[in-house]
Coordinates of C-alpha atoms in Angstrom, one line a residue:
X1 CA -2.4 7.1 34.3
X2 CA -2.1 6.4 30.5
X3 CA -2.2 9.4 28.3
X4 CA -4.4 9.7 25.2
X5 CA -1.4 9.8 23.0
X6 CA -0.1 6.5 24.5
X7 CA -3.5 4.9 24.1
X8 CA -3.6 5.9 20.4
X9 CA -0.1 4.8 19.7
X10 CA -0.7 1.4 21.1
X11 CA -4.2 0.9 19.7
X12 CA -3.2 -1.7 17.2
X13 CA -2.0 -4.0 19.9
X14 CA -5.2 -3.3 21.9
X15 CA -7.4 -4.2 18.9
X16 CA -5.4 -7.4 18.3
X17 CA -5.8 -8.4 22.0
X18 CA -9.5 -7.6 21.9
X19 CA -10.0 -9.6 18.7
X20 CA -8.4 -12.7 20.3
X21 CA -10.6 -12.4 23.4
X22 CA -13.7 -11.8 21.3
X23 CA -13.1 -14.8 19.1
X24 CA -12.6 -17.0 22.2
X25 CA -15.7 -15.7 23.9
X26 CA -17.8 -16.1 20.8
X27 CA -16.7 -19.7 20.2
X28 CA -16.8 -20.9 23.8
X29 CA -20.1 -19.1 24.7
X30 CA -22.0 -18.9 21.4
X31 CA -25.5 -18.6 23.1
X32 CA -24.3 -15.7 25.3
X33 CA -22.5 -14.0 22.5
X34 CA -25.5 -14.0 20.3
X35 CA -27.2 -11.6 22.8
X36 CA -24.5 -9.1 21.9
X37 CA -26.3 -8.4 18.6
X38 CA -28.6 -6.0 20.4
X39 CA -25.7 -3.9 21.6
X40 CA -24.0 -3.4 18.2
X41 CA -26.1 -0.4 17.0
X42 CA -25.7 1.4 20.3
X43 CA -22.0 0.9 20.6
X44 CA -21.5 1.8 16.9
X45 CA -23.5 5.0 17.3
X46 CA -21.2 6.2 20.1
X47 CA -18.1 5.2 18.1
X48 CA -19.3 7.1 15.1
X49 CA -20.0 10.2 17.2
X50 CA -16.5 10.0 18.7
X51 CA -14.8 9.5 15.3
X52 CA -16.9 12.2 13.6
X53 CA -16.2 14.7 16.4
X54 CA -12.5 14.4 15.6
X55 CA -12.9 15.1 11.9
X56 CA -12.2 18.8 11.2
X57 CA -15.3 19.6 9.2
X58 CA -14.8 23.3 9.7
X59 CA -11.3 23.2 8.2
X60 CA -12.3 22.3 4.6
X61 CA -10.6 25.5 3.4
X62 CA -7.4 24.4 4.9
X63 CA -7.6 21.0 3.3
X64 CA -8.0 22.6 -0.1
X65 CA -4.7 24.5 0.2
X66 CA -2.6 21.5 -0.8
X67 CA -4.4 20.7 -4.0
X68 CA -1.8 18.4 -5.4
X69 CA -2.3 16.0 -2.4
X70 CA -6.1 16.3 -2.7
X71 CA -6.0 15.5 -6.4
X72 CA -3.7 12.5 -5.8
X73 CA -5.9 11.4 -2.9
X74 CA -9.1 11.5 -4.9
X75 CA -7.6 9.8 -8.0
X76 CA -6.0 7.0 -5.8
X77 CA -9.2 6.3 -3.8
X78 CA -11.8 6.8 -6.5
X79 CA -10.2 5.8 -9.7
X80 CA -7.1 3.5 -9.1
X81 CA -8.6 1.6 -6.1
X82 CA -12.0 0.8 -7.8
X83 CA -10.1 -0.5 -10.9
X84 CA -8.0 -2.7 -8.6
X85 CA -11.0 -3.9 -6.6
X86 CA -12.9 -4.7 -9.9
X87 CA -10.0 -6.9 -10.9
X88 CA -9.6 -8.6 -7.5
X89 CA -13.3 -9.4 -7.1
X90 CA -13.2 -11.5 -10.3
X91 CA -11.6 -14.1 -8.1
X92 CA -14.4 -14.2 -5.5
X93 CA -17.3 -16.7 -5.4
X94 CA -20.6 -15.7 -6.8
X95 CA -22.2 -15.4 -3.3
X96 CA -23.8 -11.9 -3.4
X97 CA -23.3 -11.3 0.4
X98 CA -19.5 -12.0 0.1
X99 CA -19.2 -9.7 -2.9
X100 CA -21.2 -6.9 -1.4
X101 CA -19.2 -7.1 1.9
X102 CA -15.9 -6.9 0.0
X103 CA -17.1 -4.0 -2.1
X104 CA -18.5 -2.1 0.8
X105 CA -15.2 -2.2 2.7
X106 CA -12.6 -1.9 -0.1
X107 CA -14.3 1.0 -1.9
X108 CA -14.4 3.3 1.2
X109 CA -11.2 5.0 2.4
X110 CA -10.6 5.1 6.2
X111 CA -11.3 8.4 8.0
X112 CA -10.3 7.6 11.5
X113 CA -7.4 5.4 12.6
X114 CA -5.6 5.9 9.3
X115 CA -4.4 9.2 10.9
X116 CA -2.6 7.2 13.7
X117 CA -1.1 4.7 11.3
X118 CA 0.2 7.5 9.0
X119 CA 1.8 9.1 12.0
X120 CA 3.4 5.8 13.1
X121 CA 4.6 5.2 9.5
X122 CA 6.3 8.7 9.5
X123 CA 3.8 10.1 7.0
X124 CA 2.1 13.5 7.1
X125 CA -0.8 12.8 9.4
X126 CA -1.9 16.5 9.3
X127 CA -2.6 16.2 5.6
X128 CA -4.8 13.1 6.2
X129 CA -6.5 14.8 9.1
X130 CA -7.6 17.9 7.2
X131 CA -8.6 15.7 4.2
X132 CA -11.0 13.5 6.2
X133 CA -14.1 15.7 5.6
X134 CA -13.5 15.4 1.9
X135 CA -13.0 11.7 2.0
X136 CA -16.2 11.2 4.1
X137 CA -18.4 13.2 1.9
X138 CA -17.0 11.8 -1.4
X139 CA -17.2 8.1 -0.3
X140 CA -20.9 8.5 0.7
X141 CA -21.5 9.9 -2.8
X142 CA -19.4 7.5 -4.8
X143 CA -20.3 4.2 -2.9
X144 CA -23.8 3.8 -4.3
X145 CA -22.5 4.6 -7.8
X146 CA -19.8 2.0 -7.6
X147 CA -22.1 -0.7 -6.1
X148 CA -24.5 -0.1 -9.1
X149 CA -21.6 -0.3 -11.6
X150 CA -20.1 -3.4 -10.0
X151 CA -23.2 -5.3 -9.1
X152 CA -25.9 -3.7 -11.2
X153 CA -29.5 -4.8 -10.7
X154 CA -28.4 -7.4 -8.2
X155 CA -27.6 -4.6 -5.8
X156 CA -31.2 -3.4 -5.8
X157 CA -32.4 -7.0 -5.2
X158 CA -30.0 -7.5 -2.3
X159 CA -30.3 -4.1 -0.6
X160 CA -33.6 -3.3 1.1
X161 CA -34.0 0.5 1.1
X162 CA -35.8 0.7 4.5
X163 CA -33.2 -0.9 6.8
X164 CA -30.4 0.8 4.9
X165 CA -32.1 4.2 5.4
X166 CA -32.6 3.4 9.1
X167 CA -28.9 2.4 9.5
X168 CA -27.7 5.5 7.6
X169 CA -29.9 7.8 9.6
X170 CA -29.3 6.3 13.1
X171 CA -25.6 5.3 12.7
X172 CA -24.3 8.0 10.3
X173 CA -26.5 11.1 10.1
X174 CA -27.5 11.4 13.8
X175 CA -23.9 10.9 15.1
X176 CA -22.6 13.3 12.4
X177 CA -25.1 16.0 13.3
X178 CA -24.2 15.7 17.0
X179 CA -20.5 15.9 16.2
X180 CA -21.0 19.0 14.0
X181 CA -23.0 20.6 16.8
X182 CA -20.2 19.7 19.3
X183 CA -17.6 21.3 17.1
X184 CA -19.8 24.4 16.5
X185 CA -20.3 24.7 20.3
X186 CA -16.6 24.3 21.0
X187 CA -15.8 27.3 18.8
X188 CA -18.1 29.5 20.9
X189 CA -18.1 28.3 24.5
X190 CA -15.4 26.9 26.9
X191 CA -17.8 24.1 27.9
X192 CA -18.1 23.0 24.3
X193 CA -14.4 23.0 23.9
X194 CA -14.1 20.8 27.0
X195 CA -16.7 18.4 25.6
X196 CA -14.9 18.2 22.3
X197 CA -11.6 17.4 24.1
X198 CA -13.4 14.7 26.0
X199 CA -14.8 13.1 22.9
X200 CA -11.2 12.6 21.7
X201 CA -11.0 9.7 24.3
X202 CA -14.0 7.9 22.7
X203 CA -12.7 6.4 19.4
X204 CA -10.0 3.9 20.7
X205 CA -12.0 2.3 23.6
X206 CA -15.2 2.3 21.7
X207 CA -13.5 0.9 18.6
X208 CA -12.1 -1.9 20.8
X209 CA -15.6 -2.4 22.3
X210 CA -17.2 -2.5 18.8
X211 CA -14.7 -5.0 17.6
X212 CA -15.4 -7.2 20.6
X213 CA -19.2 -7.0 20.3
X214 CA -19.1 -7.6 16.5
X215 CA -16.6 -10.4 16.5
X216 CA -18.0 -12.2 19.5
X217 CA -21.6 -12.0 18.1
X218 CA -20.7 -12.9 14.5
X219 CA -17.9 -15.4 14.7
X220 CA -20.2 -18.4 15.2
X221 CA -21.7 -17.6 11.9
X222 CA -18.4 -18.3 10.2
X223 CA -19.2 -22.0 10.1
X224 CA -22.1 -21.6 7.6
X225 CA -19.9 -19.6 5.2
X226 CA -16.4 -20.7 6.1
X227 CA -15.4 -21.6 2.5
X228 CA -16.5 -18.2 1.2
X229 CA -14.7 -16.3 4.0
X230 CA -11.4 -18.2 3.3
X231 CA -11.6 -17.0 -0.3
X232 CA -11.7 -13.3 0.7
X233 CA -8.5 -13.4 2.7
X234 CA -6.2 -13.7 -0.4
X235 CA -8.1 -10.8 -1.9
X236 CA -7.5 -8.6 1.1
X237 CA -3.9 -9.6 1.3
X238 CA -3.4 -8.8 -2.4
X239 CA -5.1 -5.5 -1.9
X240 CA -2.8 -4.5 0.9
X241 CA 0.2 -5.6 -1.1
X242 CA -0.7 -3.8 -4.4
X243 CA -2.1 -0.5 -3.2
X244 CA 1.2 0.9 -1.8
X245 CA 2.8 0.4 -5.2
X246 CA -0.1 2.1 -7.0
X247 CA -0.1 5.0 -4.5
X248 CA 3.7 5.4 -4.8
X249 CA 3.4 5.7 -8.6
X250 CA 0.6 8.3 -8.2
X251 CA 2.7 10.1 -5.6
X252 CA 5.7 10.3 -8.0
X253 CA 3.3 11.5 -10.8
X254 CA 2.1 14.4 -8.6
X255 CA 5.6 15.0 -7.2
X256 CA 4.5 14.8 -3.6
X257 CA 7.1 15.2 -0.9
X258 CA 8.2 12.1 1.0
X259 CA 5.8 12.4 4.0
X260 CA 2.8 13.3 1.8
X261 CA 3.6 10.3 -0.4
X262 CA 3.6 8.1 2.7
X263 CA 0.2 9.6 3.8
X264 CA -1.2 8.7 0.3
X265 CA 0.0 5.1 0.7
X266 CA -1.7 4.7 4.1
X267 CA -4.9 6.3 2.8
X268 CA -5.0 3.8 -0.1
X269 CA -4.3 0.8 2.0
X270 CA -6.5 1.6 5.0
X271 CA -10.3 1.0 4.6
X272 CA -13.4 2.2 6.4
X273 CA -14.6 -1.1 7.8
X274 CA -16.5 0.2 10.9
X275 CA -18.3 3.0 9.1
X276 CA -19.7 0.7 6.5
X277 CA -20.4 -2.1 8.9
X278 CA -23.9 -0.7 9.7
X279 CA -24.8 -1.1 6.1
X280 CA -23.9 -4.7 6.1
X281 CA -25.8 -5.3 9.3
X282 CA -28.9 -3.7 7.7
X283 CA -29.0 -6.5 5.1
X284 CA -31.7 -9.1 5.4
X285 CA -30.9 -12.5 7.0
X286 CA -28.8 -14.5 6.3
X287 CA -26.9 -12.0 4.1
X288 CA -26.1 -9.7 6.9
X289 CA -24.2 -12.3 8.9
X290 CA -21.9 -13.2 5.9
X291 CA -21.4 -9.6 4.8
X292 CA -20.6 -8.3 8.3
X293 CA -18.2 -11.2 8.9
X294 CA -16.5 -10.5 5.5
X295 CA -16.0 -6.9 6.7
X296 CA -14.7 -7.9 10.1
X297 CA -12.3 -10.3 8.3
X298 CA -10.9 -7.3 6.4
X299 CA -10.3 -5.5 9.7
X300 CA -8.3 -8.3 11.1
X301 CA -6.2 -8.6 7.9
X302 CA -5.7 -4.9 7.8
X303 CA -4.5 -4.6 11.4
X304 CA -1.9 -7.2 10.7
X305 CA -1.0 -5.5 7.4
X306 CA -0.6 -2.1 9.1
X307 CA 2.2 -3.6 11.3
X308 CA 4.1 -4.2 8.1
X309 CA 3.1 -0.9 6.6
X310 CA 4.5 1.2 9.5
X311 CA 7.9 -0.4 9.1
X312 CA 8.2 -1.0 5.3
X313 CA 6.7 2.3 4.0
X314 CA 9.3 4.6 5.6
X315 CA 12.2 2.2 5.4
X316 CA 11.7 0.5 2.0
X317 CA 8.9 2.0 -0.2
X318 CA 9.4 5.7 0.4
X319 CA 12.7 6.3 2.2
X320 CA 13.8 9.7 3.2
X321 CA 15.9 11.7 5.7
X322 CA 13.1 12.1 8.3
X323 CA 15.2 14.2 10.6
X324 CA 15.6 16.8 7.9
X325 CA 12.0 16.6 6.9
X326 CA 10.7 17.3 10.4
X327 CA 13.2 20.2 10.8
X328 CA 11.8 21.8 7.6
X329 CA 8.4 21.7 9.1

């Protein structure tokens, strides 16, 4: 029987396989795949609960002990990255759905599988893990501000408050509260601890299922906006190529150690596509189809990019004697 660690270490290949199957299913059986739309919210809610349950919300004090890394993390994700995104989006078409989809995904740092990628890239995944509560709270606070700064009044015209509030409540707040209650229970009862351990199995299979449902149900919509989608791919590739360099400079500025510097690179390059996907799906038709497809496109580009990251970051960008580093820990 496969262990959870084996499942997590091979999740990139699992997602790649699922994406191929989902694309084929959606293209060959478009009528059947459209019925999957109704499953997206349910599957996403379970995925969100599984991911939130693994975030150590009750270890905020521990996260704040390495202040140099936290400062570097916040500056990278909420100052350097938005400036880069502002520059890259100048090359996008004027389609508001495309722009909003790109902004939603590139302005939000990943809080889930970035931990695994950091581990595979020989970075300090523990620093990323304990920092996830800070990243989650800050991105929810900063995202509306950046959307207003980048889009202005158009954001208010595009975004309908009602569906956005429903998506935020049903797919973010409710799973988050349930995850917090699960963590609270696990600290007091053995049954709660067993439940929390069981939730650790949810993220990988449900992320794969979410990718399948979303891609299979949305891929047929590519035909109506194919030209716009093609234009976002160079932006995503450029983002993944530039952010490691920016993060490395910031890492040097804050004098982070090698593994912390690698963790910073992975945090800068990995985005929160599935957490912001509910917001895209809450947009009115036909904007939601384009915006969600733009976000899923970023996921595909990112998964391919991460395969390069886990090899190039430790061997080229931030080299170090990993054996000695692990011995010191």
